[in-house]
Coordinates of C-alpha atoms and ligand atoms in Angstrom, one line a residue:
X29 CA -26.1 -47.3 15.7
X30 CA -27.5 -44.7 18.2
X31 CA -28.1 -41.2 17.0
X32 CA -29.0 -37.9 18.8
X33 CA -32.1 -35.9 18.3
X34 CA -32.1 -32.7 18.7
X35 CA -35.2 -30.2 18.5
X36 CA -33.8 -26.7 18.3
X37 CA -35.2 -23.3 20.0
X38 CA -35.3 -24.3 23.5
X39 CA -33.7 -21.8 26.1
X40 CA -31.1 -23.3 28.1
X41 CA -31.1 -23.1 32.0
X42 CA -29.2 -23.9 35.1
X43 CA -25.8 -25.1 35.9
X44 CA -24.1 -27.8 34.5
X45 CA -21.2 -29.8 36.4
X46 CA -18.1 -30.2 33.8
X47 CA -16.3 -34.2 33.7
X48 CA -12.5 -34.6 34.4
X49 CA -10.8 -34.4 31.1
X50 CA -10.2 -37.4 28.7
X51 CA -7.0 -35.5 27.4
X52 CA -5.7 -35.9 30.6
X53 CA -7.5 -39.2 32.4
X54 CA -5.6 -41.3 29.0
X55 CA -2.0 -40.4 29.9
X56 CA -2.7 -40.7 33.8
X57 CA -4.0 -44.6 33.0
X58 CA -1.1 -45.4 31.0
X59 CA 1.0 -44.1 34.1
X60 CA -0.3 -47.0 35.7
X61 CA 2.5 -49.1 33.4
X62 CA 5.1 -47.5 35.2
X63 CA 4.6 -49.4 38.7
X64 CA 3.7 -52.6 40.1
X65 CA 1.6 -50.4 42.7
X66 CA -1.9 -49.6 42.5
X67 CA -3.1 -46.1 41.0
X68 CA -6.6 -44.7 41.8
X69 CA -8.1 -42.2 39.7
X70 CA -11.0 -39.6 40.4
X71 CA -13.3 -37.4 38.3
X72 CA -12.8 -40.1 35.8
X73 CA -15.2 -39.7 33.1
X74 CA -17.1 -42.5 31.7
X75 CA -16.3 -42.2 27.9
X76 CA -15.4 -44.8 25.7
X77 CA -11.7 -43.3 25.0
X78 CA -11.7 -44.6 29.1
X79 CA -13.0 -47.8 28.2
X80 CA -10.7 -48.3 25.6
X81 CA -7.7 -47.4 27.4
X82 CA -9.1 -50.2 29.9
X83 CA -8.8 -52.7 27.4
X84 CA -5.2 -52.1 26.4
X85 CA -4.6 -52.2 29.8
X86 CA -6.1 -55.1 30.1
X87 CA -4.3 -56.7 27.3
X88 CA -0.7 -55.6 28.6
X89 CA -1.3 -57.1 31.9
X90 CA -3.6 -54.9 34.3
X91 CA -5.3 -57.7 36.6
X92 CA -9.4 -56.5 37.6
X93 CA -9.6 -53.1 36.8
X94 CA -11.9 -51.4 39.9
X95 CA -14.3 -49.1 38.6
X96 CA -16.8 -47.9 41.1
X97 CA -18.8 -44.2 39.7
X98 CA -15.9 -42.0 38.7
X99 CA -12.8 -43.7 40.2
X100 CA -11.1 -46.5 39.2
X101 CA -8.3 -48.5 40.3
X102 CA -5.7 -49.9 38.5
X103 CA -2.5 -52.3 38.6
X104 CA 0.0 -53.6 36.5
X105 CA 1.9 -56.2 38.6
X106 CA 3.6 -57.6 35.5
X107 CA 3.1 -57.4 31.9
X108 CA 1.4 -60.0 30.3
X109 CA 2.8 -59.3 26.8
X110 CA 4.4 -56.2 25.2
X111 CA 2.1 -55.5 22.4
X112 CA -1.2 -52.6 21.8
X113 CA -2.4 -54.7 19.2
X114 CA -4.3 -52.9 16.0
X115 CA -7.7 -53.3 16.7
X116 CA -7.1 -51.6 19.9
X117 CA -5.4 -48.8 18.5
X118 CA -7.1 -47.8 15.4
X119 CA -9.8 -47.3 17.8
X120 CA -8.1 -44.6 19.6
X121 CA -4.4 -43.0 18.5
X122 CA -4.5 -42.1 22.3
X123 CA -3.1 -45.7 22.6
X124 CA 0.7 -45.1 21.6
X125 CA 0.6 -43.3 25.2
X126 CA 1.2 -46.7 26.0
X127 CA 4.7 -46.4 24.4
X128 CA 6.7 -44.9 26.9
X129 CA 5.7 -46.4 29.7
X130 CA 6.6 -49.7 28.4
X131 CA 10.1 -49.8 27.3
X132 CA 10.8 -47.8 30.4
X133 CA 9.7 -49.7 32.8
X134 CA 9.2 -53.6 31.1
X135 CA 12.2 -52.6 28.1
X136 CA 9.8 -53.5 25.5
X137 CA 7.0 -52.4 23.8
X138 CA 5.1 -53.6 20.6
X139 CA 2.8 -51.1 19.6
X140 CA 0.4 -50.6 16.3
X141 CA 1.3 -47.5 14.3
X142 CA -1.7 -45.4 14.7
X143 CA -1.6 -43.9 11.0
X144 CA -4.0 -41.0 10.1
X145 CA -7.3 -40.1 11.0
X146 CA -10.4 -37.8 9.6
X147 CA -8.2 -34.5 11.2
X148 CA -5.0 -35.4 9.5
X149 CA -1.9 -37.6 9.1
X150 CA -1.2 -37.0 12.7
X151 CA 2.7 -38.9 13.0
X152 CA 4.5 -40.2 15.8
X153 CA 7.7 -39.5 14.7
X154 CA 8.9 -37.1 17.4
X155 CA 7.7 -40.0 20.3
X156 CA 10.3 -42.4 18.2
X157 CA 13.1 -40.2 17.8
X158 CA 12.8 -38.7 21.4
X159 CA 12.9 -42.7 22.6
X160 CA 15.2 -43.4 20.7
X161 CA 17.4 -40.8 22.0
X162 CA 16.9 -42.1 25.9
X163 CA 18.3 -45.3 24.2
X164 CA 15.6 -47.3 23.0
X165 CA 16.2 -49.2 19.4
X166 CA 13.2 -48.9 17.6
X167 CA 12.2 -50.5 14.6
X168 CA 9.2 -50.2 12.3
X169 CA 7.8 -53.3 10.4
X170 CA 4.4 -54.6 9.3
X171 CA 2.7 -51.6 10.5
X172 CA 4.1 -51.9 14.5
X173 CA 7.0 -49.9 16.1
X174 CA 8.7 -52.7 18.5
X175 CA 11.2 -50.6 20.5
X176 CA 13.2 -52.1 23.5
X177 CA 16.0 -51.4 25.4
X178 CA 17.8 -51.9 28.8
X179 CA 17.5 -49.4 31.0
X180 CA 16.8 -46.0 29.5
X181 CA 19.2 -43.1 29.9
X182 CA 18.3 -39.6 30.7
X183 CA 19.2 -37.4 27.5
X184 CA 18.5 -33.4 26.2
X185 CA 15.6 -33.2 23.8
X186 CA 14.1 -30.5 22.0
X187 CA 11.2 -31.5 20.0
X188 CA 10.8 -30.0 17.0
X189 CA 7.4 -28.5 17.1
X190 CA 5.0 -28.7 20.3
X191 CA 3.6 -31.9 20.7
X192 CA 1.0 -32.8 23.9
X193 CA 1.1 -36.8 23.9
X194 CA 4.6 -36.9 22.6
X195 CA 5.6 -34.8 26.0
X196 CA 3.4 -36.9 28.2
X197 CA 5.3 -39.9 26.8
X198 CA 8.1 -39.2 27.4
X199 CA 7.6 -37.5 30.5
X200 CA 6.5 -41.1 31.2
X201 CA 9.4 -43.0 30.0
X202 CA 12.2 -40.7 31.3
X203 CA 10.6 -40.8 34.9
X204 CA 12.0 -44.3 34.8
X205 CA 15.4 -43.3 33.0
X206 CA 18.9 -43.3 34.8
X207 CA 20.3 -39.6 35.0
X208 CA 18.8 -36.8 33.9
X209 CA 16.5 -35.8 31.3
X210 CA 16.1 -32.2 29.6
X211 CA 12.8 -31.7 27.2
X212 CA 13.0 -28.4 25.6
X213 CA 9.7 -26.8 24.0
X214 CA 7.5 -28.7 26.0
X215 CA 3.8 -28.6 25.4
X216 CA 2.0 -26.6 27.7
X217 CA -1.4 -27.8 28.1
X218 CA -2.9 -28.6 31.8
X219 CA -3.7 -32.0 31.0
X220 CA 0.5 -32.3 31.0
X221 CA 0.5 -30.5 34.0
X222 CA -1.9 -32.9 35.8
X223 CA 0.1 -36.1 34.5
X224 CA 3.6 -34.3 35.9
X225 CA 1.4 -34.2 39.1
X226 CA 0.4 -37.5 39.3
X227 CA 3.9 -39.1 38.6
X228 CA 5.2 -36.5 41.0
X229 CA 2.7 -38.4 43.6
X230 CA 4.3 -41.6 42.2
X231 CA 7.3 -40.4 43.0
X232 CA 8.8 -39.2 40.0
X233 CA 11.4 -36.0 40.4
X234 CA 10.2 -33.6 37.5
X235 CA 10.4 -30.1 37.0
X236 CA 9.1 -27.1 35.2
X237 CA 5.7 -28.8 34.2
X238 CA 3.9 -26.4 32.4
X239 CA 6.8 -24.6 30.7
X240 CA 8.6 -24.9 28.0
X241 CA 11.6 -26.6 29.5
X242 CA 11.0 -29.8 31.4
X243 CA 13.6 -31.5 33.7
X244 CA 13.3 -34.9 35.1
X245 CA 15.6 -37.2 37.6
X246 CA 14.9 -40.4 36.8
X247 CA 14.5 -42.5 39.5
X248 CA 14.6 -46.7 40.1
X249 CA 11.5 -47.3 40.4
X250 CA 7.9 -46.1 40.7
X251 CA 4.7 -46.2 43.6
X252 CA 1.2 -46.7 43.5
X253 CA -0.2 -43.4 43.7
X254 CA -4.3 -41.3 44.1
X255 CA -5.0 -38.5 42.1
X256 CA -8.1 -36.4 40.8
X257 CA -8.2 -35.8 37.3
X258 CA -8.7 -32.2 35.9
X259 CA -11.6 -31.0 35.0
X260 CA -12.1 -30.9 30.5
X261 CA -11.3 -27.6 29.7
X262 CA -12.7 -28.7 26.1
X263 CA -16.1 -30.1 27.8
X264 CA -16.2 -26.7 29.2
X265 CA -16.1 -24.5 26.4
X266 CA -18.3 -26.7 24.8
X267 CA -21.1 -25.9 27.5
X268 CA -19.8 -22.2 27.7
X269 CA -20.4 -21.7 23.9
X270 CA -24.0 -23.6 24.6
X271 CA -25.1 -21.2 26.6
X272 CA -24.1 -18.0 24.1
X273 CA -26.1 -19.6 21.6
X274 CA -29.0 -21.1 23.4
X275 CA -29.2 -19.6 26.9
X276 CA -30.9 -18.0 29.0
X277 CA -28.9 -18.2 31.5
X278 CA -26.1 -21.1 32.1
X279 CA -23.8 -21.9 34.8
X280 CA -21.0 -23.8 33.9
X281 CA -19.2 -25.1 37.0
X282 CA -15.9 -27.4 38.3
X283 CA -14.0 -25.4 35.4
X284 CA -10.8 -23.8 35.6
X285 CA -11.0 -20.6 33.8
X286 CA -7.7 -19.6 33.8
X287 CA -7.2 -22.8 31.3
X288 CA -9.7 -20.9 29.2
X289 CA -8.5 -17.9 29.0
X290 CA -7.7 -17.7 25.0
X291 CA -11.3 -19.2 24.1
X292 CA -12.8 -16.6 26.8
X293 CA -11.2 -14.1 25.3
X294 CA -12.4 -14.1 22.1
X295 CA -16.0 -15.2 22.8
X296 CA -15.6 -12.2 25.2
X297 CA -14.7 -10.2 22.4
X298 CA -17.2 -11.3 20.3
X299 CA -19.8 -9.8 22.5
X300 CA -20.7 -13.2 24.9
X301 CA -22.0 -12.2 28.3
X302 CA -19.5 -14.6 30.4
X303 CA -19.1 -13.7 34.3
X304 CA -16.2 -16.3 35.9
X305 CA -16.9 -16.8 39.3
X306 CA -13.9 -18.9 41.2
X307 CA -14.7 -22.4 39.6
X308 CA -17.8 -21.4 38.0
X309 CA -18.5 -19.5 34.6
X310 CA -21.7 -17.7 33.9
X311 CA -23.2 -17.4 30.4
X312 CA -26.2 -15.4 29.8
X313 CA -27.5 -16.1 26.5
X314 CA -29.0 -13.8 23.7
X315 CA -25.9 -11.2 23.3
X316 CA -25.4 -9.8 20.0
X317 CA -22.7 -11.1 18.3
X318 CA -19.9 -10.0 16.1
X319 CA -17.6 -12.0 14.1
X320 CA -14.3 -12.2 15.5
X321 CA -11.2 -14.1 13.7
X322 CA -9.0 -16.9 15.3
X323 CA -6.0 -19.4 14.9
X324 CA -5.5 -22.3 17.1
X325 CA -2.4 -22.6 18.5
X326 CA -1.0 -24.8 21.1
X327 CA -1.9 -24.2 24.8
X328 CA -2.2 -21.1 26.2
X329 CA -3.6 -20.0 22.4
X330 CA -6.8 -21.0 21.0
X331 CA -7.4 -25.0 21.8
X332 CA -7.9 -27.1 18.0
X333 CA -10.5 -29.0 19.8
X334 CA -12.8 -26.2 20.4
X335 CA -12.7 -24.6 16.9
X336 CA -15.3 -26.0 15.3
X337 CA -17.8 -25.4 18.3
X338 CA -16.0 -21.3 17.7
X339 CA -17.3 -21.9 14.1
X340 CA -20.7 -22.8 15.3
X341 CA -20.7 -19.7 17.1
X342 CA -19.7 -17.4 14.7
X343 CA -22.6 -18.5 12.4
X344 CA -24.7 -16.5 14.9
X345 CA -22.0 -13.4 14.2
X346 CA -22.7 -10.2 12.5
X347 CA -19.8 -9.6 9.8
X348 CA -17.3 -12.1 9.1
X349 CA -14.7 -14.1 11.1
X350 CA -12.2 -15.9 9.9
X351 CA -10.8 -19.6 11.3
X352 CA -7.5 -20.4 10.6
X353 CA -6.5 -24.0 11.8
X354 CA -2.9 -24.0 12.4
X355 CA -2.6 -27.3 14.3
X356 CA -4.2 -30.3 12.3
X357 CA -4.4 -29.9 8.1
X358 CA -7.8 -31.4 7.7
X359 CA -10.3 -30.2 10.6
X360 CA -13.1 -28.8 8.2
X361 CA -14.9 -31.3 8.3
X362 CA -17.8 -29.9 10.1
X363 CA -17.9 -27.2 7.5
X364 CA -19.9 -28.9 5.0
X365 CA -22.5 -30.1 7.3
X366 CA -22.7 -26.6 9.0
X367 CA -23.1 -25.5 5.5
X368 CA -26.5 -28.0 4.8
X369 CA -28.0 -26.6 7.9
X370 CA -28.0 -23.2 6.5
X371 CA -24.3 -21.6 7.5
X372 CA -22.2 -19.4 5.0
X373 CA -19.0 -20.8 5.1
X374 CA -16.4 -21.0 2.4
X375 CA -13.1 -22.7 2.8
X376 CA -9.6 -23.4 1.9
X377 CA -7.1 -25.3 2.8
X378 CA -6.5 -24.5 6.6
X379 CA -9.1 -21.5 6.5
X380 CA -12.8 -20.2 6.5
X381 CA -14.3 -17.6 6.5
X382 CA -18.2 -17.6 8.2
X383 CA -20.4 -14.6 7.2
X384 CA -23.0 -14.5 9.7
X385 CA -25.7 -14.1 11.1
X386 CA -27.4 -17.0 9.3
X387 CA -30.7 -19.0 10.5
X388 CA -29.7 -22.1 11.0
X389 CA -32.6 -25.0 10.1
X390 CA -32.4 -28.9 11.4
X391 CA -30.7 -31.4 9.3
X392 CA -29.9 -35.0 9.3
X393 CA -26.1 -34.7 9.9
X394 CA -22.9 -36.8 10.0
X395 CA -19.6 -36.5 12.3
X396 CA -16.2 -37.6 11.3
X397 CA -14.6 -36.6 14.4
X398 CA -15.5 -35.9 18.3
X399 CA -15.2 -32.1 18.2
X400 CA -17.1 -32.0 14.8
X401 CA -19.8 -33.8 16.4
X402 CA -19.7 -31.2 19.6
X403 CA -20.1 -28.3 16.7
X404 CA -23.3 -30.2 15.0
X405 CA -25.0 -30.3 18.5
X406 CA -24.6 -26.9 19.2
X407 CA -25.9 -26.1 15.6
X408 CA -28.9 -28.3 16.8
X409 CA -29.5 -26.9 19.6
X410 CA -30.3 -23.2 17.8
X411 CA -31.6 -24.9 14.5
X412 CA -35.1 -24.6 13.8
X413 CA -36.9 -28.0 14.1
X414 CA -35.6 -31.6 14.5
X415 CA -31.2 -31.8 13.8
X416 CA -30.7 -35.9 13.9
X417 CA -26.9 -36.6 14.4
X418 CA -25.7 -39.8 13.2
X419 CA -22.4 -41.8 13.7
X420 CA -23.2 -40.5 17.9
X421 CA -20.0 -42.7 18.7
X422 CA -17.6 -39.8 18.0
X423 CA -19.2 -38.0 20.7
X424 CA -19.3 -40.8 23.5
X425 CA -15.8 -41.3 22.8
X426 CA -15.1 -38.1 24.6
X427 CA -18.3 -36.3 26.4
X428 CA -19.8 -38.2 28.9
X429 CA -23.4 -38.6 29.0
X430 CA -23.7 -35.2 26.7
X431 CA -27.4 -35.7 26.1
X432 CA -28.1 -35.7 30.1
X433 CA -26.8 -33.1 30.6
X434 CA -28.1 -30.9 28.2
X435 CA -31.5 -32.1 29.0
X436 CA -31.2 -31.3 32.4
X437 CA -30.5 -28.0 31.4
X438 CA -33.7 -27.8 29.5
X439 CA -32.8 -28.9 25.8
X440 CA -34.9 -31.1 23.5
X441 CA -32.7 -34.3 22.7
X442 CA -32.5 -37.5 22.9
X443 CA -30.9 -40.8 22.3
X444 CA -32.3 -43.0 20.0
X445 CA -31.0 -46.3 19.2
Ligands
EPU517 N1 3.0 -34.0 15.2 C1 4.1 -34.4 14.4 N2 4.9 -35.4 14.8 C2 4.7 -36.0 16.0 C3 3.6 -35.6 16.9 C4 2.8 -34.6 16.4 O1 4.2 -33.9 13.3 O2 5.5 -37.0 16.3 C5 2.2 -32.9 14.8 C6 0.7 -33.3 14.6 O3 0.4 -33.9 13.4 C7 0.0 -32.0 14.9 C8 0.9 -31.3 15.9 O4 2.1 -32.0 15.9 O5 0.0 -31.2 13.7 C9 0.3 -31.3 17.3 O6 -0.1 -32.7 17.6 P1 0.0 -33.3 19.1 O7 1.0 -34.3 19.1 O8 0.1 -32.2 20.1 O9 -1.5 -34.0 19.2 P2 -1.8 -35.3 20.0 O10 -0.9 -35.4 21.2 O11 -1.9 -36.4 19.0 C10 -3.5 -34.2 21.6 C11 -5.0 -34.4 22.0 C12 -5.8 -34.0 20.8 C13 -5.6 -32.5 20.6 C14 -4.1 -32.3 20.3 C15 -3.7 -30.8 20.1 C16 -4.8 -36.3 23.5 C17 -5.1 -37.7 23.7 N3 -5.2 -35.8 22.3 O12 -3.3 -35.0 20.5 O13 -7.2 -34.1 21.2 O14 -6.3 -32.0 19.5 O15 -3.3 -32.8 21.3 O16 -4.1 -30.1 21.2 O17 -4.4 -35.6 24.3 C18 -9.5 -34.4 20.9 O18 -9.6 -34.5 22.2 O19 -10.5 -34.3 20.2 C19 -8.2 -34.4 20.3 C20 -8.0 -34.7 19.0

C-alpha cells in the first residue's frame, strides 16, 4: 500500500493549476444513463472516485469508455443489467447517483445500499422517498434498494433537510419524468449547478439551479451532450490553506472564488494574506494568525469537506477557535492524529476546540477519510522532520496527483510504495 512522505519546513512557491471537481464530474457521469447519446467530459480529473464511477458504468452497460488526458467519452446505448453491485458501491457511496438515472430512463434500478462510512451513518432515505414520490416502487431487501416503475411522473418535493447528491438525483430522474417537477430546499452547491448545466445541454428544461427551489419539465427523452467540469472548490481551499501555512508565496489558479467565499472569509479573518485575482487566488504565507471559530453549513456556508484542513490551520492560531461540525456526526477523525503530531485539541461530540499556536513535529499517521487525509498533509507540510501518511488511498480517491503538485511547488514528498 503506497504512503506519502512528507518532510516539513519547506517554503512553498509558485502557482498551482486546481482539477475539475470530483463532487461534480460523479453526478455529470451518471448523467450519461439518461441517453443513448454520447457525453464528453472535460477537466475530468484522474481520481479513483472517476475510475470507479467508470466501472459501474461499465457494469450497467456503457460500451468503451474514451479516456484521452482529462476528457472522456461516454455511452450508454442500452443497459446491460439494472444492478450497482456491492463491491462497487462500498467503494464509493457516490454510486447510488446511479439511482435516478436508472429508473428514469431504463424503469429499473438495483442498487447496493451504501450504509455508513468513517464520517457517519450518512442515509439515503430522502433519494427513496423523493423516487418514490415521482412514482417509483421501491423496495429494500438483502441490503439492495430495487426500485422500478413506468414512466415517472413529475411531483412537488421538499426535502427535509439539504441534501447535495439527493438533489442531483433527482434532478436526474425527474429530467426524464412526465409533467412537471417542483424540489423545494434544494442544495445549493456549484457542483449542482454544473450538473443542471450539463442536462440543460442534454436537453433537459430545469430551472432555478442554484436556489432553493428547483423546477423541472420533464421531457421524452434525452441527447448526447459536451461539457467542462468545474473546477474543485474543495482542491482549492486545500492549496489556499497550503500556502497560509507553508508559503512564501502561492498562486492558486482555474478557481472560482466566489464558490469560496465562506472559507475566504474566515481564513481572511483569521489574518491569511489572500489577494483573488479573476480566476486566480494569491496566498502569501507567514501571516500571523488568530483563532477564529466555525460551523459548516451547507453551500454558501462553510464546506464539511474543508474543515479539517480549517483545523489544520488553526493549530498555527494564536488563541482558540472553535469547530463545530454541523453536517456529518463523526468527522473528528483527524483530531487524534493532529493531536500525536503535537496539536492541542479537545473534543466532543460535534465540537473542538484548537488552542494554538502549537509546533507541530512529524508523525507516522493514518486517514480514515479523504479530507482527513488532506488535513494530515498540510500538518506535514509545516511539521518538523519526516510526517509518513499511510492508507494514501483516501487521498487518490479525490485529489489528483496531490504529491506532483505540491512538489512542483517546492515541497519535500513523495510517494513510496
Ligand atoms: N442525509 C440524510 N438523508 C438522506 C441524505 C442525506 O439524513 O437521504 C443527511 C446526511 O447524513 C448529512 C446531510 O444530510 O448529515 C447532508 O448530506 P448530503 O446528502 O448533502 O451528502 P452527500 O450528498 O452524501 C456530498 C458530497 C460529500 C460532501 C457532502 C456535504 C458528493 C459525491 N459527496 O455528499 O463529499 O461532504 O455532500 O457537502 O457530492 C467529499 O468529497 O469528501 C465528500 C464527503
Amino acid at each position: 500500500m503506497d504512503k506519502l512522505r512528507i518532510r516539513g519546513g519547506r517554503t512553498l512557491r509558485g502557482t498551482v493549476r486546481v482539477s475539475g471537481a470530483k463532487n461534480a464530474v460523479l453526478p455529470a457521469l451518471a448523467a450519461a444513463l439518461l441517453t443513448d447519446g454520447e457525453l464528453t467530459l472535460h477537466n475530468v480529473p484522474r481520481v479513483h472516485d472517476v475510475t470507479t464511477m467508470f466501472r459501474v458504468l461499465e457494469h450497467l452497460g456503457a460500451e468503451g469508455i474514451v479516456e484521452d488526458g482529462n476528457s472522456c467519452r461516454v455511452r450508454v446505448r442500452s443497459l446491460r443489467g439494472p444492478e450497482a453491485p456491492y463491491d462497487l458501491v462500498r467503494k464509493m457511496r457516490a454510486s447510488v447517483l446511479v439511482l435516478g438515472p436508472l429508473v428514469a430512463r431504463f424503469g429499473r434500478a438495483r442498487v447496493s445500499l451504501p450504509g455508513g462510512c468513517a464520517i457517519g451513518e450518512r442515509p439515503i432515505g430522502m433519494h427513496l422517498s423523493a423516487l418514490r414520490s415521482l412514482g417509483a416502487t421501491i423496495d429494500l431487501a438483502h441490503g439492495y434498494v430495487d426500485a422500478s416503475a413506468g414512466r415517472l411522473v413529475g411531483a412537488a418535493i421538499t426535502f427535509d433537510q439539504k441534501t447535495v447528491t439527493g438533489t442531483e438525483n433527482i434532478l436526474m430522474a425527474a429530467s426524464l419524468a412526465a409533467g412537471t417537477t417542483t424540489l423545494r430546499n434544494c442544495a445549493l452547491e456549484p457542483e449542482v449547478v454544473d450538473l443542471a448545466s450539463l442536462l440543460t445541454k442534454m436537453g433537459a428544461r430545469i430551472g432555478g439551479a442554484g436556489t432553493d427551489v428547483i423546477t423541472i419539465e420533464g421531457v421524452d427523452s434525452l441527447s448526447g451532450a459536451e461539457h467542462t467540469i468545474v473546477p474543485d472548490r474543495i482542491e482549492a481551499g486545500t492549496f489556499i490553506m497550503a500556502g497560509i501555512l507553508a508559503g512564501g508565496d502561492v498562486t492558486v489558479e482555474m478557481c472560482r472564488p466566489e464558490q469560496l467565499a465562506a472559507p475566504l472569509d474566515r481564513l481572511r479573518a483569521a489574518g491569511a494574506r489572500l489577494e483573488i485575482d479573476g480566476e486566480r487566488v494569491h496566498v502569501t504565507g507567514g501571516a500571523d494568525l488568530t483563532g477564529r471559530d466555525i460551523i459548516t453549513a451547507p453551500y454558501p456556508g462553510f464546506a464539511t469537506d474543508l474543515q479539517a484542513q480549517f483545523m489544520t490551520v488553526m493549530t498555527q492560531a494564536r488563541g482558540f477557535a472553535v469547530i463545530t461540525e454541523a453536517i456529518f456526526e463523526n468527522r473528528f477523525m483527524h483530531v487524534s492524529e493532529l493531536k500525536r503530531m503535537g496539536a492541542d485539541i479537545s473534543h466532543d461530540g460535534r465540537r473542538a476546540v484548537i488552542k494554538g499556536p502549537t509546533p507541530l513535529a512529524g508523525a507516522q499517521v493514518m486517514a480514515t477519510d479523504l479530507r482527513a487525509s488532506a488535513c494530515l498533509v498540510l500538518a506535514g507540510l509545516i511539521g518538523e522532520g519526516w510526517t509518513e501518511l499511510n492508507r494514501v488511498y483516501h487521498i487518490d480517491r479525490g485529489y489528483e496527483r496531490i504529491e506532483e503538485k505540491l512538489l512542483a511547488l517546492g515541497a519535500e514528498i513523495e510517494r513510496v510504495s
